[in-house]
């Protein structure tokens, strides 16, 4: 084959589209339930926006961004996540002047140069929800409720809700210090990548997937033991709300997330069996981000979920998806005059809102009906020379194979 889709990208063929449309519809419905409005941002942004937001030392920024210089010598990056762009738009368009929190959702393609494998791609799609301008832990509860309800309404089972608090600018440095002291004595037990993390991004030591590193992480100091009073109070209130909402959360001391902007609450929704490599959705608070991007201090929280991973899970759990509507009528014809009648009839029916597939070329009637059959239409309308003369058509029910002769003028009423 001369050309193939780039590694880690895929085509979404027609047979897959029902999943995508179904999810998009559910995303919009839950946005409406919780009062979120849609935002679309550009697929690329100033590189500095992502370096600043996601964090200079994260895997995403150091290894995974698709960064290029355009002809005007600006450094641009294909978005490796959605939150930074939404915050940039919030500031750029003065959304802080609207009643807070401003609640926005998106469905967007995301680009990360990762090692492709099942559920991990270089271009994938995320839907995400961001609530900006409110620090109330009740909002954390509401956002987590939205995420959990979304997957429950999709009829996905065997999911877990992982929760942690990683503190704030005040209390986290203490925690990171004690984490470092704990790890320094154990550096030799760590994988080479974690040896670098120890210097550059110690929090990430906690979620390394290597068995040796996991063992060390299991006994590491816990962030919740280092929270300042405000962060501890916030976390306790959040847990209270989650209990009220009957959300079955599990406090996971190793949950730290791969982006640097998080403060306090972090959470993920994971399939019971798959673990964090197959995380369906992740998010948390990012109370400092808007400030770091040049705005007034503005608390915020959100999450995003991967569409491809969701579809993989829907398929694994055999969740039925409603099929997309298709034309229900096929018009078959034999001979030039019949073709003219068929062409006019197809246009009239479509004008009346009836979807029609018209036979093309000069296939035999048998071949045309075979085509109608494989298209799965409900009715075939057959027009031959005799029908042209009589001003009629044969209406065939493709399910029962029953046929009757009908005046062409009556077809529209019957098929509607
Ligand atoms: P994230 O955890 O990096 O968070 O990505 C969110 C979700 O996108 C993941 O849970 C996963 O389902 C999916 N995902 C991530 N990378 C890939 C990939 N390479 N291939 C397929 N699916 C993938 C964020 O991006 C944050 N912006 C989420 C957020 C919103 N936090 C606050 N607001």
Short mmCIF file of C-alpha atoms in Angstrom, two decimals, residues 61-207:
data_model
loop_
_atom_site.label_atom_id
_atom_site.label_comp_id
_atom_site.label_asym_id
_atom_site.label_seq_id
_atom_site.Cartn_x
_atom_site.Cartn_y
_atom_site.Cartn_z
CA UNK A 61 5.55 18.56 27.38
CA UNK A 62 8.99 16.93 27.32
CA UNK A 63 8.21 14.01 25.01
CA UNK A 64 4.77 14.03 23.51
CA UNK A 65 3.90 17.36 21.94
CA UNK A 66 3.54 17.88 18.20
CA UNK A 67 5.32 21.20 18.01
CA UNK A 68 6.15 23.03 14.80
CA UNK A 69 7.22 26.41 13.59
CA UNK A 70 4.85 27.95 11.09
CA UNK A 71 5.92 30.09 8.15
CA UNK A 72 5.69 33.18 10.32
CA UNK A 73 8.24 31.59 12.73
CA UNK A 74 5.70 31.18 15.54
CA UNK A 75 6.06 28.04 17.63
CA UNK A 76 2.72 26.25 17.65
CA UNK A 77 1.62 22.95 19.18
CA UNK A 78 -1.26 20.64 18.31
CA UNK A 79 -3.32 20.53 21.51
CA UNK A 80 -2.13 17.70 23.78
CA UNK A 81 -5.15 18.27 26.07
CA UNK A 82 -8.19 20.53 26.31
CA UNK A 83 -8.09 22.39 29.63
CA UNK A 84 -5.36 24.92 28.78
CA UNK A 85 -7.20 26.11 25.67
CA UNK A 86 -10.47 26.51 27.55
CA UNK A 87 -8.72 28.60 30.23
CA UNK A 88 -7.03 30.69 27.55
CA UNK A 89 -10.42 31.32 25.92
CA UNK A 90 -11.99 32.13 29.32
CA UNK A 91 -9.41 34.86 29.83
CA UNK A 92 -9.28 36.09 26.24
CA UNK A 93 -13.04 36.59 26.02
CA UNK A 94 -13.55 38.03 29.48
CA UNK A 95 -15.73 35.15 30.65
CA UNK A 96 -14.72 36.08 34.21
CA UNK A 97 -17.26 38.91 33.84
CA UNK A 98 -20.09 36.41 33.55
CA UNK A 99 -21.77 34.78 36.56
CA UNK A 100 -19.37 32.18 38.00
CA UNK A 101 -18.74 29.35 37.67
CA UNK A 102 -18.64 29.40 33.89
CA UNK A 103 -19.36 25.83 32.79
CA UNK A 104 -18.00 24.75 29.44
CA UNK A 105 -17.72 21.44 27.61
CA UNK A 106 -15.89 20.32 24.50
CA UNK A 107 -15.35 17.39 22.17
CA UNK A 108 -11.96 17.68 20.54
CA UNK A 109 -9.14 15.83 18.82
CA UNK A 110 -6.03 15.58 21.01
CA UNK A 111 -2.47 14.91 19.85
CA UNK A 112 0.25 13.16 21.85
CA UNK A 113 3.34 11.47 20.49
CA UNK A 114 2.96 8.28 22.54
CA UNK A 115 3.84 4.66 21.90
CA UNK A 116 0.65 3.42 20.24
CA UNK A 117 -1.14 0.42 21.76
CA UNK A 118 -4.73 -0.61 22.44
CA UNK A 119 -6.47 2.45 23.88
CA UNK A 120 -3.46 4.70 23.35
CA UNK A 121 -3.14 6.73 20.18
CA UNK A 122 -1.25 9.69 18.79
CA UNK A 123 -4.47 11.34 17.76
CA UNK A 124 -7.42 10.61 19.98
CA UNK A 125 -10.63 12.38 20.91
CA UNK A 126 -11.66 13.64 24.31
CA UNK A 127 -14.82 15.10 25.67
CA UNK A 128 -14.34 17.28 28.69
CA UNK A 129 -16.21 19.52 31.10
CA UNK A 130 -14.66 22.51 32.87
CA UNK A 131 -16.30 24.61 35.62
CA UNK A 132 -14.30 27.80 36.16
CA UNK A 133 -14.64 30.40 38.90
CA UNK A 134 -15.76 28.50 42.00
CA UNK A 135 -13.84 26.76 44.77
CA UNK A 136 -16.75 25.16 46.66
CA UNK A 137 -16.12 21.44 47.32
CA UNK A 138 -19.79 20.91 46.41
CA UNK A 139 -18.72 21.74 42.85
CA UNK A 140 -16.05 19.02 43.01
CA UNK A 141 -18.81 16.65 44.11
CA UNK A 142 -21.06 17.78 41.27
CA UNK A 143 -18.32 17.36 38.62
CA UNK A 144 -17.46 13.88 39.88
CA UNK A 145 -21.17 13.05 39.95
CA UNK A 146 -21.45 14.18 36.32
CA UNK A 147 -18.53 11.95 35.31
CA UNK A 148 -19.81 8.94 37.22
CA UNK A 149 -23.40 9.33 36.00
CA UNK A 150 -22.17 9.66 32.43
CA UNK A 151 -20.62 6.19 32.44
CA UNK A 152 -23.44 4.68 34.49
CA UNK A 153 -26.00 6.02 31.96
CA UNK A 154 -23.94 4.40 29.23
CA UNK A 155 -24.65 1.10 30.98
CA UNK A 156 -20.97 0.48 31.64
CA UNK A 157 -20.37 -1.74 34.63
CA UNK A 158 -17.39 -2.70 36.77
CA UNK A 159 -15.90 0.80 36.99
CA UNK A 160 -14.12 2.31 39.95
CA UNK A 161 -13.82 5.90 41.10
CA UNK A 162 -10.33 6.77 42.35
CA UNK A 163 -9.92 9.90 44.45
CA UNK A 164 -7.08 11.78 46.09
CA UNK A 165 -6.12 15.25 47.27
CA UNK A 166 -2.66 16.50 46.37
CA UNK A 167 -2.87 19.75 48.34
CA UNK A 168 -1.99 23.27 47.26
CA UNK A 169 0.99 25.60 46.82
CA UNK A 170 1.17 25.99 50.61
CA UNK A 171 1.18 22.39 51.71
CA UNK A 172 2.50 20.45 48.74
CA UNK A 173 6.18 21.49 49.04
CA UNK A 174 6.31 19.81 52.48
CA UNK A 175 4.82 16.69 51.05
CA UNK A 176 7.19 16.65 48.07
CA UNK A 177 10.15 17.07 50.45
CA UNK A 178 9.15 14.08 52.51
CA UNK A 179 8.49 12.10 49.35
CA UNK A 180 12.00 12.92 48.14
CA UNK A 181 13.59 11.91 51.44
CA UNK A 182 11.68 8.65 51.31
CA UNK A 183 12.77 7.94 47.75
CA UNK A 184 16.39 9.04 47.95
CA UNK A 185 17.32 6.00 50.01
CA UNK A 186 15.51 3.75 47.54
CA UNK A 187 16.73 5.23 44.27
CA UNK A 188 18.48 2.01 43.26
CA UNK A 189 15.20 0.11 43.34
CA UNK A 190 13.67 2.49 40.77
CA UNK A 191 13.47 2.20 36.97
CA UNK A 192 15.75 4.60 35.02
CA UNK A 193 12.83 6.89 34.23
CA UNK A 194 11.89 7.19 37.89
CA UNK A 195 15.48 8.09 38.72
CA UNK A 196 14.96 11.18 36.53
CA UNK A 197 11.50 11.78 38.01
CA UNK A 198 13.06 11.85 41.44
CA UNK A 199 14.94 14.95 40.37
CA UNK A 200 12.42 16.60 38.09
CA UNK A 201 8.89 15.58 39.07
CA UNK A 202 8.84 13.50 42.29
CA UNK A 203 5.02 13.29 42.49
CA UNK A 204 5.03 11.19 39.33
CA UNK A 205 7.09 8.53 41.09
CA UNK A 206 3.84 7.40 42.66
CA UNK A 207 2.14 6.30 39.48
#
